[in-house]
Each structure stands twice: as structure tokens, then as C-alpha cells.
XYZ file of C-alpha atoms in Angstrom:
348
model
C 0.000 0.000 0.000
C 1.177 3.495 -0.820
C 1.947 5.848 2.068
C -0.028 9.034 1.477
C -0.471 12.213 3.546
C -3.517 14.493 3.517
C -3.673 17.520 5.771
C -4.586 21.191 5.593
C -5.912 24.380 7.177
C -8.924 26.676 6.930
C -8.134 29.985 5.173
C -9.662 32.264 7.786
C -6.499 34.306 8.307
C -2.732 34.120 8.313
C -1.281 31.077 10.075
C 0.234 31.454 13.530
C 2.867 29.757 15.691
C 0.271 27.334 17.033
C -0.205 26.022 13.490
C 3.562 25.827 13.074
C 4.422 23.753 16.137
C 1.124 21.840 15.996
C 1.378 20.573 12.430
C 3.348 22.651 9.897
C 6.772 21.790 11.284
C 5.830 18.111 11.321
C 4.501 18.281 7.774
C 7.804 19.660 6.527
C 9.697 16.923 8.375
C 7.492 14.210 6.883
C 7.712 15.796 3.427
C 11.505 15.693 3.551
C 11.717 12.222 5.124
C 11.299 10.405 1.815
C 8.930 7.947 3.503
C 5.769 8.972 1.636
C 4.686 8.376 -1.933
C 2.288 11.323 -2.171
C 1.587 14.382 -0.003
C -1.555 16.511 -0.359
C -1.858 19.823 1.473
C -5.380 21.242 1.276
C -6.489 24.841 1.743
C -9.916 24.082 3.197
C -11.922 27.016 1.841
C -15.233 25.101 1.626
C -14.900 24.174 5.271
C -14.078 27.789 6.142
C -17.340 28.873 4.492
C -19.360 26.740 6.929
C -19.071 29.538 9.492
C -18.163 32.372 7.103
C -20.937 31.971 4.534
C -21.709 35.679 4.622
C -18.056 36.692 4.240
C -16.745 34.803 1.197
C -14.308 37.594 0.327
C -12.522 37.006 3.653
C -12.003 33.367 2.716
C -10.968 34.227 -0.849
C -8.315 36.710 0.268
C -6.857 34.349 2.837
C -6.247 31.529 0.365
C -3.182 33.398 -0.860
C -2.090 34.125 2.719
C -2.232 30.452 3.684
C -0.410 29.377 0.517
C 2.371 31.879 1.270
C 2.634 30.632 4.848
C 2.901 27.042 3.588
C 5.709 27.926 1.206
C 7.436 30.062 3.838
C 7.486 27.181 6.317
C 9.231 24.938 3.816
C 6.451 22.998 2.114
C 7.887 22.316 -1.334
C 5.573 22.424 -4.390
C 7.889 19.888 -6.009
C 7.195 17.406 -3.200
C 3.707 18.323 -1.944
C 0.492 18.953 -3.862
C -1.059 22.141 -2.449
C -4.635 22.578 -3.632
C -7.878 24.430 -2.848
C -10.700 22.290 -1.474
C -13.610 23.821 -3.420
C -11.914 23.194 -6.776
C -12.398 19.453 -6.232
C -16.194 18.936 -6.521
C -15.815 15.190 -6.035
C -15.298 15.885 -2.318
C -18.853 17.227 -2.059
C -20.342 14.119 -3.648
C -18.355 11.817 -1.372
C -19.596 13.798 1.644
C -23.183 13.291 0.492
C -22.777 9.502 0.344
C -20.979 9.330 3.702
C -23.803 11.237 5.420
C -25.912 8.095 5.113
C -23.402 6.212 7.265
C -23.340 8.619 10.247
C -26.088 9.469 12.738
C -26.829 12.946 14.053
C -26.237 11.750 17.618
C -22.767 10.476 16.672
C -21.757 13.863 15.294
C -23.187 15.548 18.396
C -20.925 13.394 20.581
C -17.781 14.453 18.706
C -15.732 16.430 21.309
C -14.126 18.657 18.686
C -17.484 19.589 17.186
C -18.918 20.349 20.625
C -15.926 22.536 21.526
C -16.066 24.438 18.222
C -19.821 25.036 18.546
C -19.321 26.426 22.050
C -16.393 28.622 20.969
C -18.397 30.147 18.131
C -21.526 30.612 20.234
C -23.755 28.763 17.765
C -25.862 27.060 20.475
C -29.085 25.982 18.717
C -28.389 27.968 15.532
C -25.749 25.654 14.091
C -25.193 25.932 10.318
C -25.753 22.476 8.839
C -22.535 22.694 6.859
C -20.562 23.374 10.023
C -22.307 20.616 11.969
C -21.469 18.043 9.314
C -17.863 19.022 8.760
C -16.483 15.797 10.313
C -18.139 14.023 7.388
C -16.706 16.513 4.911
C -13.290 15.997 6.469
C -13.644 12.242 6.031
C -14.332 12.840 2.340
C -11.199 14.991 2.053
C -9.036 12.297 3.637
C -10.461 9.268 1.857
C -10.586 10.927 -1.577
C -6.794 10.646 -1.686
C -6.585 7.271 0.097
C -4.560 9.019 2.779
C -2.846 6.699 5.228
C -1.467 9.497 7.399
C -2.930 12.764 8.695
C -0.465 15.061 10.528
C -2.589 17.156 12.898
C -2.916 18.598 16.357
C -4.336 16.759 19.344
C -7.730 18.438 18.971
C -8.210 16.622 15.655
C -8.034 13.105 17.123
C -11.846 12.795 17.476
C -12.222 13.904 13.853
C -9.812 11.268 12.568
C -11.512 8.611 14.674
C -14.870 9.533 13.138
C -13.288 9.283 9.694
C -12.026 5.806 10.568
C -15.547 4.806 11.641
C -16.943 5.994 8.307
C -14.297 4.025 6.405
C -15.037 0.856 8.371
C -18.797 1.243 7.866
C -18.455 1.911 4.142
C -16.145 -1.051 3.629
C -18.416 -3.335 5.664
C -21.498 -2.335 3.645
C -20.058 -1.988 0.147
C -16.792 -3.934 0.182
C -13.167 -2.941 0.724
C -12.804 0.388 -1.067
C -11.616 3.143 1.273
C -8.336 3.479 3.193
C -8.329 3.880 6.969
C -6.030 6.749 8.063
C -3.833 7.223 11.113
C -3.155 10.537 12.838
C 0.425 11.699 13.432
C 0.769 14.041 16.400
C 3.692 16.432 17.023
C 6.674 14.649 18.549
C 7.090 17.355 21.187
C 4.309 17.072 23.794
C 4.354 20.849 24.376
C 3.295 21.314 20.756
C 0.086 19.327 21.069
C -1.902 22.411 22.072
C -0.069 25.699 22.367
C -1.995 28.062 24.677
C -2.877 31.639 23.819
C -0.647 34.540 24.825
C -3.316 35.476 27.367
C -3.124 32.120 29.118
C -6.341 30.811 27.606
C -6.318 27.163 26.636
C -6.544 27.689 22.881
C -4.553 29.994 20.636
C -6.989 31.459 18.144
C -7.065 34.095 15.425
C -10.570 35.095 16.489
C -9.451 35.605 20.097
C -6.481 37.744 19.047
C -4.103 35.850 21.332
C -1.606 34.517 18.817
C 1.675 35.334 17.075
C 1.459 35.139 13.282
C 4.259 33.501 11.329
C 4.577 36.582 9.135
C 4.723 39.198 11.913
C 7.533 41.707 12.045
C 10.169 41.448 14.834
C 8.965 44.477 16.789
C 5.381 43.150 16.859
C 6.539 39.725 18.006
C 8.594 41.263 20.809
C 5.667 43.393 21.975
C 3.419 40.331 22.162
C 5.984 38.152 23.932
C 6.738 40.793 26.551
C 3.026 41.172 27.307
C 2.413 37.422 27.697
C 0.474 36.048 30.629
C 2.670 34.290 33.187
C 2.376 33.069 36.795
C 0.015 35.631 38.447
C 1.489 34.835 41.883
C 5.065 35.562 40.803
C 4.853 39.206 41.842
C 8.481 39.821 42.823
C 11.723 38.482 41.396
C 12.551 36.666 44.636
C 9.168 34.885 44.753
C 9.039 31.180 43.794
C 7.374 30.801 40.393
C 5.058 28.249 38.832
C 6.342 26.616 35.638
C 3.445 24.226 34.998
C 0.597 25.988 33.190
C 2.794 29.051 32.623
C 2.462 29.944 28.897
C 5.977 31.412 28.731
C 7.514 28.083 29.701
C 5.112 26.131 27.484
C 6.343 28.216 24.548
C 9.954 27.586 25.566
C 9.245 23.848 25.676
C 7.815 24.099 22.156
C 10.425 26.365 20.529
C 13.671 26.130 22.482
C 16.631 24.246 20.983
C 19.941 23.283 22.691
C 22.010 25.884 20.839
C 19.758 28.734 21.966
C 21.382 28.982 25.401
C 24.888 29.420 24.077
C 23.579 32.002 21.585
C 21.188 33.998 23.770
C 21.509 33.075 27.457
C 24.896 31.522 28.328
C 24.164 31.864 32.059
C 22.253 28.589 31.762
C 23.137 25.281 30.131
C 19.589 24.186 29.363
C 15.910 24.848 29.988
C 15.799 22.590 33.052
C 18.228 24.944 34.833
C 16.030 27.931 34.000
C 12.942 26.156 35.297
C 14.702 25.163 38.527
C 15.814 28.748 39.152
C 12.334 30.102 38.422
C 10.710 27.597 40.790
C 13.190 28.424 43.527
C 12.807 32.185 43.127
C 15.258 34.872 42.075
C 14.490 34.838 38.357
C 12.200 37.533 36.958
C 9.620 37.120 34.214
C 11.182 39.855 32.092
C 14.460 37.929 31.683
C 12.619 34.745 30.740
C 10.450 36.609 28.235
C 13.496 38.276 26.675
C 15.013 34.853 26.108
C 11.735 33.525 24.679
C 11.619 36.498 22.315
C 15.150 35.728 21.089
C 14.194 32.075 20.530
C 10.971 32.807 18.642
C 12.654 35.504 16.550
C 15.314 32.966 15.557
C 12.679 30.381 14.542
C 10.483 32.818 12.606
C 13.187 34.883 10.854
C 13.825 32.405 7.992
C 10.074 31.793 7.623
C 9.419 35.515 7.296
C 12.260 35.945 4.791
C 11.032 33.069 2.590
C 7.512 34.482 2.684
C 8.670 37.888 1.474
C 10.546 36.187 -1.341
C 7.412 34.298 -2.435
C 5.314 37.480 -2.174
C 7.382 38.842 -5.066
C 6.394 35.771 -7.148
C 2.615 35.724 -6.726
C 1.926 34.735 -10.377
C 4.087 31.631 -9.806
C 2.109 30.844 -6.650
C -1.196 31.106 -8.547
C 0.082 28.929 -11.401
C 1.274 26.322 -8.919
C -2.095 26.254 -7.151
C -4.029 25.980 -10.410
C -1.940 23.055 -11.650
C -2.174 21.302 -8.301
C -5.946 21.765 -8.096
C -6.273 19.983 -11.443
C -4.000 17.198 -10.255
C -5.933 16.782 -6.991
C -9.256 16.640 -8.842
C -7.945 13.868 -11.075
C -7.032 11.746 -8.058
C -10.343 12.425 -6.276
C -12.287 11.594 -9.460
C -10.676 8.164 -9.540
C -11.635 7.530 -5.907
C -15.195 8.692 -6.563
C -15.425 6.268 -9.473
C -14.323 3.467 -7.132
C -16.916 4.535 -4.543
C -19.747 4.715 -7.103
C -18.783 1.275 -8.423
C -18.769 -0.209 -4.913
C -22.201 1.339 -4.233
C -23.551 -0.022 -7.550
C -24.506 3.437 -8.790
C -22.104 3.651 -11.733
C -25.040 2.941 -14.044
C -23.437 3.714 -17.387
C -19.855 2.689 -16.640
C -20.051 -0.099 -19.216
């Protein structure tokens, strides 16, 4: 069996550091590992419209922003097929067939769906497209026979529901679809990066994130204003490391060489944590170090993005060609699905 990756993001704004440590960094690693036969990176504009139906221009404009962020992070158009979801109509038809295999109560039990509904304040007024997006996501994954889905921890319930759909389809119609596996970030701190304000989730809508394309002075301003241990009022006070966003970010971004480069007073992050817990280490010093670390990680990303911004026609040509390629693959899967369901009436 081929090893195939399918993953992607909603184009509702520029991508942020939570996207980077949660999935983008891992995607680049997997892309360059040579272990996979095909890699599909989807800009999920149709999914973005499920809660932005009245603002299509917002979604349209952000397709370019997401594509630039992908390229800036190191996703290579020679190795990965970047495409736009809505240009592959076969995904919609697959979703329609899969809806018959999933109950409303099962979707209601999906923890990710429940959390997203609460976050957006939909309550009883849930757009049907948004409610059914686990089914749409299953269509996206299975259309390319993906075996691997690099994603954040919050997507585990979605992948499990996709696996259930695959098993049900194959049991009813015969072995046709491929069951995927999720690949989580290797660094546990990257599973769910908190917001700068200490809230559990980093979110564009909450305004508590650092964008990959932000300028150095804006990054520094955000880092220095980050939420930290509210009981660490004086430098000499013992500080709390667990649940402290500044240290969570250091766990996610810090590399061994950063101490020699930016803070030679310490050999590693464990020494910093021990000092902070004991007392005698102020938040400002820790934040200054975190700023140096994040600036170092984001500098090459920002520089590559600016280079691609000067080549927008090339970006558009790449996307157009890849959309056509992705549709060809999805059309083949749809033909297999229709044959298995005995609805390919004129195939002969």
C-alpha cells in the first residue's frame, strides 16, 4: 500500500505559531523524510465557508495568505500537492454519500465539534454545513486514500470519526476506502499551544496569537506582554512553571544551541525552570530569552515568505496546476466509490 499524507488548514487568516508547532513543522519533516509516496496539502476554503458563509471575500483573500505561509514554512511544491478544497467537486459528492453512514447523535458526541460550537456561540443555531464538517473531512481524507494525517491533538476525534466511516463503508459496500492514522507532534508541548493570554486555545478570532509573518517588533511586543504566573509578583518569589504559557512556549520552541547564543548563564531549559521555581528569576528575563528564541525560529520563515510574495503569479500557477492534479485523483476515488455502491449505471 502506498503511504499518502492528507492535511490542511482553513483559510480564515494568516497562520500562527500554534499552526507551526502543531502541524506545519511536522509536515515539513514528513515531506523531507522520503517515507511517503504522495503528499496533499489542502487549503480548506469550503470548510471555512461553513461559518463564514456571509463573508466569502474574507475566505478568498486568505487563500493566498495560507499558501504563502505554507511555502514560507518549507512545504515544497515539487514534493507536496497544495490545492484548494472547493476546486475538487468530487469531495462534495463523497460527503453526500458518507452522510448516510453517520447518525446525528454520533456527530453531536464528537468532542471537537462540541468545543467548536461552544467557541463560536452557535448554540441551537448551528449551520448544517458546520455541523457536518467531520463528514466533509472524512471525504477529504479518503478521496486521496490518505494513510497518514499530521494534525494537532484536537483533531483526534475527527480522525476517529473518519475511521468509523471508512469501516462502515467497507463493511457495507466492500473494501474500497483506506483507513487513516493521525500523526501528532513529537514534542508534547506542541500538542496544544496556549494563547498569549493564558487561555487554553490559541486562536485568530481571540487575538491571542503570534502570526508567522509578523515583524520582529510586533513579536517582541506580544511576547513581553504574555500572561505568566500571576502569583510571581516579585523576582525573589518562587514561580510556577506548569501551566505558565511562557515556559510552554519555551518547551515548544527552544533548541539546545539557543542557550549558548542567547543566554549563556544557563546550560539548558531545566536549569532555568529550577531557578524560576526556587525564586530569584524575573519574568522579564525569561520573556526576553523567549523572544530571542521565537525571533530565531520565525526569521527564515518571514524571509522566505517575502521572497514568495514577489512571485505571486508563480504561486497562482502552482495552485491551479495542483488543483487539477488533486481533482484527477479524487475523481478516480469517486469512481471506485460509485462502483462499490452499484450506482455507476453507465460505466459499461
